[in-house]
Short mmCIF file of C-alpha atoms and ligand atoms in Angstrom, two decimals:
data_model
loop_
_atom_site.label_atom_id
_atom_site.label_comp_id
_atom_site.label_asym_id
_atom_site.label_seq_id
_atom_site.Cartn_x
_atom_site.Cartn_y
_atom_site.Cartn_z
CA UNK A 1 -26.45 -28.11 8.26
CA UNK A 2 -23.11 -26.82 9.47
CA UNK A 3 -22.96 -23.10 8.70
CA UNK A 4 -23.29 -20.90 11.79
CA UNK A 5 -24.34 -17.47 10.62
CA UNK A 6 -22.68 -14.56 12.39
CA UNK A 7 -22.35 -11.83 9.78
CA UNK A 8 -25.22 -10.51 7.73
CA UNK A 9 -24.76 -8.30 4.69
CA UNK A 10 -27.64 -6.18 3.44
CA UNK A 11 -27.33 -4.91 -0.12
CA UNK A 12 -29.23 -1.63 -0.56
CA UNK A 13 -29.78 0.73 2.37
CA UNK A 14 -33.25 2.01 1.44
CA UNK A 15 -36.66 1.40 3.03
CA UNK A 16 -36.32 -2.37 3.35
CA UNK A 17 -32.55 -2.69 3.74
CA UNK A 18 -32.69 -0.53 6.87
CA UNK A 19 -35.56 -2.53 8.39
CA UNK A 20 -34.08 -5.96 7.67
CA UNK A 21 -30.62 -4.87 8.85
CA UNK A 22 -32.14 -3.53 12.05
CA UNK A 23 -34.07 -6.73 12.80
CA UNK A 24 -30.97 -8.88 12.23
CA UNK A 25 -28.85 -6.62 14.46
CA UNK A 26 -31.46 -6.56 17.23
CA UNK A 27 -31.37 -10.37 17.10
CA UNK A 28 -27.63 -10.31 17.83
CA UNK A 29 -26.07 -10.59 14.36
CA UNK A 30 -23.27 -8.35 13.12
CA UNK A 31 -24.78 -6.43 10.25
CA UNK A 32 -23.28 -4.43 7.40
CA UNK A 33 -25.51 -2.32 5.20
CA UNK A 34 -23.98 -1.64 1.80
CA UNK A 35 -25.28 0.91 -0.69
CA UNK A 36 -23.87 2.23 -3.94
CA UNK A 37 -24.89 5.79 -3.12
CA UNK A 38 -22.83 7.81 -0.60
CA UNK A 39 -25.71 10.20 0.24
CA UNK A 40 -28.20 7.37 0.72
CA UNK A 41 -25.88 5.46 3.05
CA UNK A 42 -25.37 8.58 5.17
CA UNK A 43 -29.13 9.07 5.33
CA UNK A 44 -29.62 5.41 6.27
CA UNK A 45 -27.09 5.76 9.10
CA UNK A 46 -28.79 8.90 10.40
CA UNK A 47 -32.24 7.34 10.15
CA UNK A 48 -31.52 3.98 11.80
CA UNK A 49 -31.80 5.12 15.47
CA UNK A 50 -35.14 6.85 14.67
CA UNK A 51 -36.40 3.76 12.86
CA UNK A 52 -35.27 1.56 15.78
CA UNK A 53 -37.23 3.72 18.22
CA UNK A 54 -40.33 3.68 16.00
CA UNK A 55 -40.26 -0.09 15.64
CA UNK A 56 -39.65 -0.51 19.38
CA UNK A 57 -42.65 1.79 20.00
CA UNK A 58 -44.73 -0.64 17.92
CA UNK A 59 -43.73 -3.42 20.35
CA UNK A 60 -41.67 -5.55 17.94
CA UNK A 61 -38.69 -5.47 20.37
CA UNK A 62 -37.66 -3.57 23.49
CA UNK A 63 -36.13 -0.10 23.41
CA UNK A 64 -32.97 -1.49 25.02
CA UNK A 65 -32.65 -4.21 22.35
CA UNK A 66 -33.19 -1.51 19.70
CA UNK A 67 -30.37 0.62 21.15
CA UNK A 68 -27.97 -2.33 21.29
CA UNK A 69 -29.00 -3.40 17.79
CA UNK A 70 -28.21 -0.01 16.25
CA UNK A 71 -24.64 -0.34 17.59
CA UNK A 72 -24.17 -3.62 15.72
CA UNK A 73 -24.83 -2.10 12.29
CA UNK A 74 -22.01 -0.85 10.07
CA UNK A 75 -22.58 1.20 6.92
CA UNK A 76 -20.35 1.19 3.87
CA UNK A 77 -20.15 1.95 0.16
CA UNK A 78 -17.06 -0.24 -0.21
CA UNK A 79 -18.07 -3.67 -1.62
CA UNK A 80 -14.85 -5.43 -0.44
CA UNK A 81 -15.32 -4.38 3.19
CA UNK A 82 -19.00 -5.28 2.95
CA UNK A 83 -18.67 -8.74 1.43
CA UNK A 84 -15.38 -10.29 2.50
CA UNK A 85 -16.65 -12.09 5.61
CA UNK A 86 -20.43 -12.21 5.09
CA UNK A 87 -22.21 -15.47 5.94
CA UNK A 88 -25.54 -14.48 4.45
CA UNK A 89 -26.64 -11.73 2.07
CA UNK A 90 -30.10 -10.29 1.74
CA UNK A 91 -30.39 -7.96 -1.23
CA UNK A 92 -32.84 -5.03 -1.25
CA UNK A 93 -31.70 -3.14 -4.34
CA UNK A 94 -34.41 -1.81 -6.74
CA UNK A 95 -36.79 -4.25 -8.39
CA UNK A 96 -34.92 -4.97 -11.63
CA UNK A 97 -33.76 -8.51 -12.46
CA UNK A 98 -30.68 -7.27 -14.37
CA UNK A 99 -29.56 -5.12 -11.47
CA UNK A 100 -30.15 -7.94 -8.97
CA UNK A 101 -28.12 -10.30 -11.17
CA UNK A 102 -25.37 -7.70 -11.46
CA UNK A 103 -25.01 -7.25 -7.69
CA UNK A 104 -25.10 -11.00 -7.06
CA UNK A 105 -22.35 -11.50 -9.69
CA UNK A 106 -20.33 -8.67 -8.11
CA UNK A 107 -20.57 -10.14 -4.61
CA UNK A 108 -19.91 -13.68 -5.84
CA UNK A 109 -16.37 -12.44 -6.58
CA UNK A 110 -15.97 -10.95 -3.10
CA UNK A 111 -17.83 -13.23 -0.67
CA UNK A 112 -16.53 -16.52 0.78
CA UNK A 113 -17.69 -19.72 -0.90
CA UNK A 114 -20.06 -20.56 1.95
CA UNK A 115 -22.07 -17.29 1.77
CA UNK A 116 -25.79 -17.76 1.17
CA UNK A 117 -27.37 -15.22 -1.20
CA UNK A 118 -31.00 -14.30 -0.52
CA UNK A 119 -33.22 -11.81 -2.30
CA UNK A 120 -35.96 -9.63 -0.88
CA UNK A 121 -37.57 -9.15 -4.30
CA UNK A 122 -41.30 -8.41 -4.14
CA UNK A 123 -42.47 -9.72 -7.49
CA UNK A 124 -39.54 -11.35 -9.30
CA UNK A 125 -38.39 -14.95 -8.80
CA UNK A 126 -34.85 -15.99 -7.79
CA UNK A 127 -34.21 -18.14 -10.89
CA UNK A 128 -34.22 -14.88 -12.92
CA UNK A 129 -30.83 -14.00 -11.43
CA UNK A 130 -29.64 -17.10 -9.49
CA UNK A 131 -27.22 -18.22 -12.21
CA UNK A 132 -25.63 -14.76 -12.28
CA UNK A 133 -24.61 -15.37 -8.65
CA UNK A 134 -22.28 -18.20 -9.72
CA UNK A 135 -23.70 -20.22 -6.80
CA UNK A 136 -27.34 -20.96 -7.71
CA UNK A 137 -27.65 -23.76 -5.14
CA UNK A 138 -27.00 -21.17 -2.40
CA UNK A 139 -29.68 -18.75 -3.65
CA UNK A 140 -33.29 -18.39 -2.54
CA UNK A 141 -35.78 -15.64 -1.81
CA UNK A 142 -36.17 -14.43 1.77
CA UNK A 143 -38.83 -11.78 1.53
CA UNK A 144 -39.77 -9.45 4.36
CA UNK A 145 -42.74 -7.22 5.12
CA UNK A 146 -42.84 -3.94 7.02
CA UNK A 147 -41.32 -4.67 10.45
CA UNK A 148 -43.93 -2.58 12.23
CA UNK A 149 -46.72 -4.64 10.72
CA UNK A 150 -45.56 -8.22 11.06
CA UNK A 151 -42.72 -10.73 11.44
CA UNK A 152 -44.08 -12.95 8.66
CA UNK A 153 -41.44 -13.69 6.04
CA UNK A 154 -41.55 -15.72 2.80
CA UNK A 155 -38.94 -18.36 1.97
CA UNK A 156 -39.03 -19.29 -1.71
CA UNK A 157 -36.58 -21.70 -3.36
CA UNK A 158 -35.92 -21.90 -7.10
CA UNK A 159 -35.34 -25.23 -8.85
CA UNK A 160 -31.58 -25.27 -8.10
CA UNK A 161 -31.75 -24.24 -4.40
CA UNK A 162 -30.19 -26.98 -2.25
CA UNK A 163 -31.98 -28.46 0.77
CA UNK A 164 -28.96 -27.45 2.88
CA UNK A 165 -29.43 -23.79 1.90
CA UNK A 166 -33.11 -23.97 2.82
CA UNK A 167 -32.31 -25.48 6.20
CA UNK A 168 -29.84 -22.72 6.98
CA UNK A 169 -32.33 -20.04 5.88
CA UNK A 170 -35.16 -21.64 7.90
CA UNK A 171 -32.98 -21.56 11.02
CA UNK A 172 -31.90 -18.00 10.28
CA UNK A 173 -35.52 -16.78 10.09
CA UNK A 174 -36.16 -18.32 13.51
CA UNK A 175 -32.99 -16.69 14.87
CA UNK A 176 -34.22 -13.28 13.75
CA UNK A 177 -37.59 -13.90 15.39
CA UNK A 178 -39.52 -14.25 12.14
CA UNK A 179 -42.31 -16.61 11.12
CA UNK A 180 -41.70 -18.24 7.75
CA UNK A 181 -44.27 -19.05 5.08
CA UNK A 182 -42.43 -21.51 2.83
CA UNK A 183 -43.45 -21.72 -0.80
CA UNK A 184 -43.31 -25.12 -2.48
CA UNK A 185 -42.33 -23.59 -5.80
CA UNK A 186 -41.42 -20.30 -7.42
CA UNK A 187 -44.37 -17.99 -7.80
CA UNK A 188 -44.26 -14.27 -8.62
CA UNK A 189 -45.42 -12.25 -5.61
CA UNK A 190 -45.35 -15.08 -3.02
CA UNK A 191 -48.59 -15.45 -1.08
CA UNK A 192 -49.53 -12.18 0.62
CA UNK A 193 -47.96 -9.95 -2.05
CA UNK A 194 -49.96 -11.72 -4.72
CA UNK A 195 -53.15 -10.69 -2.99
CA UNK A 196 -51.76 -7.20 -2.23
CA UNK A 197 -50.61 -6.47 -5.79
CA UNK A 198 -54.07 -7.33 -7.09
CA UNK A 199 -55.52 -4.88 -4.56
CA UNK A 200 -53.02 -2.15 -5.54
CA UNK A 201 -53.64 -2.66 -9.23
CA UNK A 202 -57.43 -2.52 -8.81
CA UNK A 203 -57.20 0.59 -6.61
CA UNK A 204 -54.87 2.29 -9.13
CA UNK A 205 -57.21 1.41 -12.00
CA UNK A 206 -60.17 2.97 -10.15
CA UNK A 207 -58.16 6.14 -9.45
CA UNK A 208 -56.47 6.49 -12.85
CA UNK A 209 -59.83 6.04 -14.62
CA UNK A 210 -61.20 8.74 -12.27
CA UNK A 211 -63.94 6.43 -11.02
CA UNK A 212 -63.34 7.69 -7.47
CA UNK A 213 -60.74 9.74 -5.56
CA UNK A 214 -57.95 7.83 -3.84
CA UNK A 215 -59.28 9.05 -0.48
CA UNK A 216 -62.71 7.56 -1.26
CA UNK A 217 -61.14 4.30 -2.45
CA UNK A 218 -59.28 4.05 0.87
CA UNK A 219 -62.47 4.98 2.74
CA UNK A 220 -64.35 2.16 1.01
CA UNK A 221 -61.70 -0.38 2.02
CA UNK A 222 -61.30 0.92 5.56
CA UNK A 223 -64.99 1.56 6.16
CA UNK A 224 -66.20 -1.86 5.09
CA UNK A 225 -63.39 -3.96 6.55
CA UNK A 226 -62.81 -1.73 9.62
CA UNK A 227 -59.17 -1.72 8.52
CA UNK A 228 -56.72 0.91 9.84
CA UNK A 229 -55.34 1.69 6.38
CA UNK A 230 -56.45 1.54 2.75
CA UNK A 231 -54.57 0.64 -0.45
CA UNK A 232 -53.23 4.17 -1.11
CA UNK A 233 -52.06 4.54 2.50
CA UNK A 234 -50.35 1.16 2.10
CA UNK A 235 -48.66 2.31 -1.12
CA UNK A 236 -47.32 5.37 0.75
CA UNK A 237 -45.87 2.98 3.31
CA UNK A 238 -44.23 0.73 0.69
CA UNK A 239 -42.79 3.79 -1.12
CA UNK A 240 -44.25 5.13 -4.37
CA UNK A 241 -40.99 4.71 -6.29
CA UNK A 242 -41.01 0.99 -5.48
CA UNK A 243 -44.72 0.63 -6.34
CA UNK A 244 -44.14 2.54 -9.60
CA UNK A 245 -41.07 0.44 -10.50
CA UNK A 246 -42.98 -2.80 -9.97
CA UNK A 247 -46.10 -1.56 -11.83
CA UNK A 248 -44.00 -0.21 -14.72
CA UNK A 249 -41.88 -3.39 -14.98
CA UNK A 250 -44.93 -5.68 -15.21
CA UNK A 251 -46.84 -3.25 -17.47
CA UNK A 252 -43.99 -3.42 -20.00
CA UNK A 253 -43.27 -7.12 -19.51
CA UNK A 254 -46.93 -8.06 -20.11
CA UNK A 255 -47.57 -5.12 -22.48
CA UNK A 256 -50.74 -4.33 -20.52
CA UNK A 257 -52.46 -1.04 -21.43
CA UNK A 258 -54.24 -0.39 -18.11
CA UNK A 259 -51.12 -1.23 -16.07
CA UNK A 260 -49.20 1.29 -18.21
CA UNK A 261 -51.84 3.92 -17.30
CA UNK A 262 -51.50 2.96 -13.64
CA UNK A 263 -47.71 3.35 -13.90
CA UNK A 264 -48.15 6.82 -15.49
CA UNK A 265 -50.51 7.80 -12.66
CA UNK A 266 -47.84 6.82 -10.10
CA UNK A 267 -44.98 8.38 -12.07
CA UNK A 268 -46.36 11.91 -11.51
CA UNK A 269 -45.91 11.47 -7.75
CA UNK A 270 -42.41 10.02 -8.24
CA UNK A 271 -41.37 12.88 -10.57
CA UNK A 272 -42.54 15.42 -7.97
CA UNK A 273 -40.40 13.67 -5.32
CA UNK A 274 -43.51 12.65 -3.35
CA UNK A 275 -42.51 9.08 -2.54
CA UNK A 276 -44.77 8.39 0.43
CA UNK A 277 -43.97 8.20 4.14
CA UNK A 278 -40.21 8.35 3.55
CA UNK A 279 -40.46 11.85 2.01
CA UNK A 280 -43.39 12.80 4.30
CA UNK A 281 -45.66 13.22 1.28
CA UNK A 282 -47.23 10.79 -1.14
CA UNK A 283 -50.96 10.37 -1.55
CA UNK A 284 -51.17 11.73 2.00
CA UNK A 285 -49.05 14.09 4.11
CA UNK A 286 -47.16 12.66 7.09
CA UNK A 287 -46.74 12.26 10.01
CA UNK A 288 -50.43 13.24 10.55
CA UNK A 289 -51.98 11.55 7.52
CA UNK A 290 -55.71 12.20 7.10
CA UNK A 291 -56.59 8.50 7.43
CA UNK A 292 -55.11 8.38 10.96
CA UNK A 293 -57.82 10.79 12.13
CA UNK A 294 -61.31 9.71 13.23
CA UNK A 295 -62.90 12.38 10.94
CA UNK A 296 -61.67 10.41 7.91
CA UNK A 297 -64.42 7.84 8.46
CA UNK A 298 -66.88 10.09 10.27
CA UNK A 299 -70.37 8.65 9.98
CA UNK A 300 -69.25 5.13 9.03
CA UNK A 301 -70.77 2.49 11.29
N1 LIG B 401 -40.72 -1.17 0.17
C1 LIG B 401 -41.32 -2.27 0.57
O1 LIG B 401 -42.32 -2.24 1.35
C2 LIG B 401 -40.79 -3.63 0.14
C3 LIG B 401 -41.22 -4.78 0.86
C4 LIG B 401 -40.67 -6.02 0.51
C5 LIG B 401 -39.75 -6.12 -0.53
N2 LIG B 401 -39.37 -4.97 -1.21
C6 LIG B 401 -38.35 -5.13 -2.27
O2 LIG B 401 -37.10 -4.72 -1.72
C7 LIG B 401 -36.29 -4.16 -2.76
C8 LIG B 401 -35.87 -2.76 -2.36
O3 LIG B 401 -37.02 -1.96 -2.16
P1 LIG B 401 -36.95 -0.62 -1.26
O4 LIG B 401 -38.36 -0.17 -1.13
O5 LIG B 401 -36.13 -0.84 -0.05
O6 LIG B 401 -36.17 0.35 -2.29
P2 LIG B 401 -35.45 1.75 -1.99
O7 LIG B 401 -35.52 2.51 -3.28
O8 LIG B 401 -35.96 2.38 -0.75
O9 LIG B 401 -33.92 1.30 -1.72
C9 LIG B 401 -33.09 0.74 -2.70
C10 LIG B 401 -31.65 1.08 -2.36
O10 LIG B 401 -30.78 0.31 -3.21
C11 LIG B 401 -29.67 1.11 -3.53
N3 LIG B 401 -28.98 0.60 -4.71
C12 LIG B 401 -29.25 0.81 -6.02
N4 LIG B 401 -28.35 0.15 -6.79
C13 LIG B 401 -27.51 -0.50 -5.94
C14 LIG B 401 -26.40 -1.34 -6.13
N5 LIG B 401 -25.96 -1.64 -7.35
N6 LIG B 401 -25.77 -1.83 -5.03
C15 LIG B 401 -26.21 -1.53 -3.79
N7 LIG B 401 -27.26 -0.71 -3.55
C16 LIG B 401 -27.90 -0.22 -4.62
C17 LIG B 401 -30.26 2.52 -3.71
O11 LIG B 401 -29.23 3.49 -3.61
C18 LIG B 401 -31.29 2.56 -2.59
O12 LIG B 401 -30.75 3.09 -1.39
C19 LIG B 401 -37.10 -4.23 -4.04
O13 LIG B 401 -36.79 -5.41 -4.72
C20 LIG B 401 -38.53 -4.28 -3.51
O14 LIG B 401 -39.41 -4.88 -4.44
C21 LIG B 401 -39.85 -3.74 -0.88
#
C-alpha cells in the first residue's frame, strides 16, 4: 500500500454527501463536495455548519473539530475542479445504477490514475457500474450510516476489486474514525441495511394495506423493543425520496406487486414535497416529532 490519501471528493451534496464530507473534513482531509445542481450545492454549503453543530451535539466529535472541519470543505458544480487532484471518491448520487455508472465514467476522464472510486449505494452492488469507471480494480463500496447514529461503515468489494484497493480503503476508514464491517462478497443491502430494508418493507406493507396507522406501527416497534424510533421515523431520517427510489427500483426490477403498492404509498409524500427531516415534514413534523415526546408511548410499560 503506497497511496497516502489527502484529498477526498464527494459526488452528490445531499443528505449523505454532506455527512460523509463533514466526517472526512473533521478527520483532517481536504474535502470537495460536487453536485450537478447549483441550488442544491448552495443549500449544502449553507447547511454544513448547522449539520456540524448537530453532529457535535450528538458527541461524535468536538465542537472545535466541527468548526475546523467545516473550513476544510469546498463546494463546486465544476467537475474538473472537483476531480483533478482527488485521491479517493465517495459517490452519493441517487440510487440508480445507470446514473452511478455515468458519474464514474465522467470522473474517470478527469481524476488521476491512482484515484480510488467508492460508492455509498444502499442496495446496489459495485459490479453493476464498476466497469463503467474504466478502473474496476480501484472500485469498491464504502457505505455509511447516519453520522449521528453510528460510525459503523460497510466495505464491500466486487470480484475485480484489488487487494491493494481494499487495504487503502480499510486504512481510510480508520483515518476517518469509522469501524468497518467487511463483506466477503457482494450482497445487495450489506448487513444492517438488509435487515433494515426488510423492516421498512414490512412496515410499508402494513400501512399501505391499512392494517394499522404508521404511528401505531412505530408505537409497536418502539413500545416492545424500548427503541427511541420506529420504522417510519427512521424513513423520515433516511429521506422519503431515497426510500421511495429504492422501493420503486426493486419493485420494478423484481416486478413485485406489493412493493409497487408500497412505492405508490411513498410517492404521495414525495409528490407533496414532504421528504422527511430534511424538509421538516414527512410522516412526522420536525423538529418536535410526536415520537420524541413521552406522550407518544404513554401507558406502555
Ligand atoms: N439517506 C440515507 O440515509 C442513505 C444512507 C446510506 C446510503 N445512502 C445512499 O446514498 C446515495 C445518496 O442518497 P441521499 O439520501 O444522500 O440522496 P439525496 O437525494 O439527498 O442527494 C443526492 C444528490 O445527488 C445529486 N446529483 C444528482 N445527479 C448528480 C450527478 N450526476 N452528479 C453529481 N451529483 C448529482 C443531487 O443533486 C442531490 O443533491 C444513494 O445511493 C443512497 O441509496 C443513503
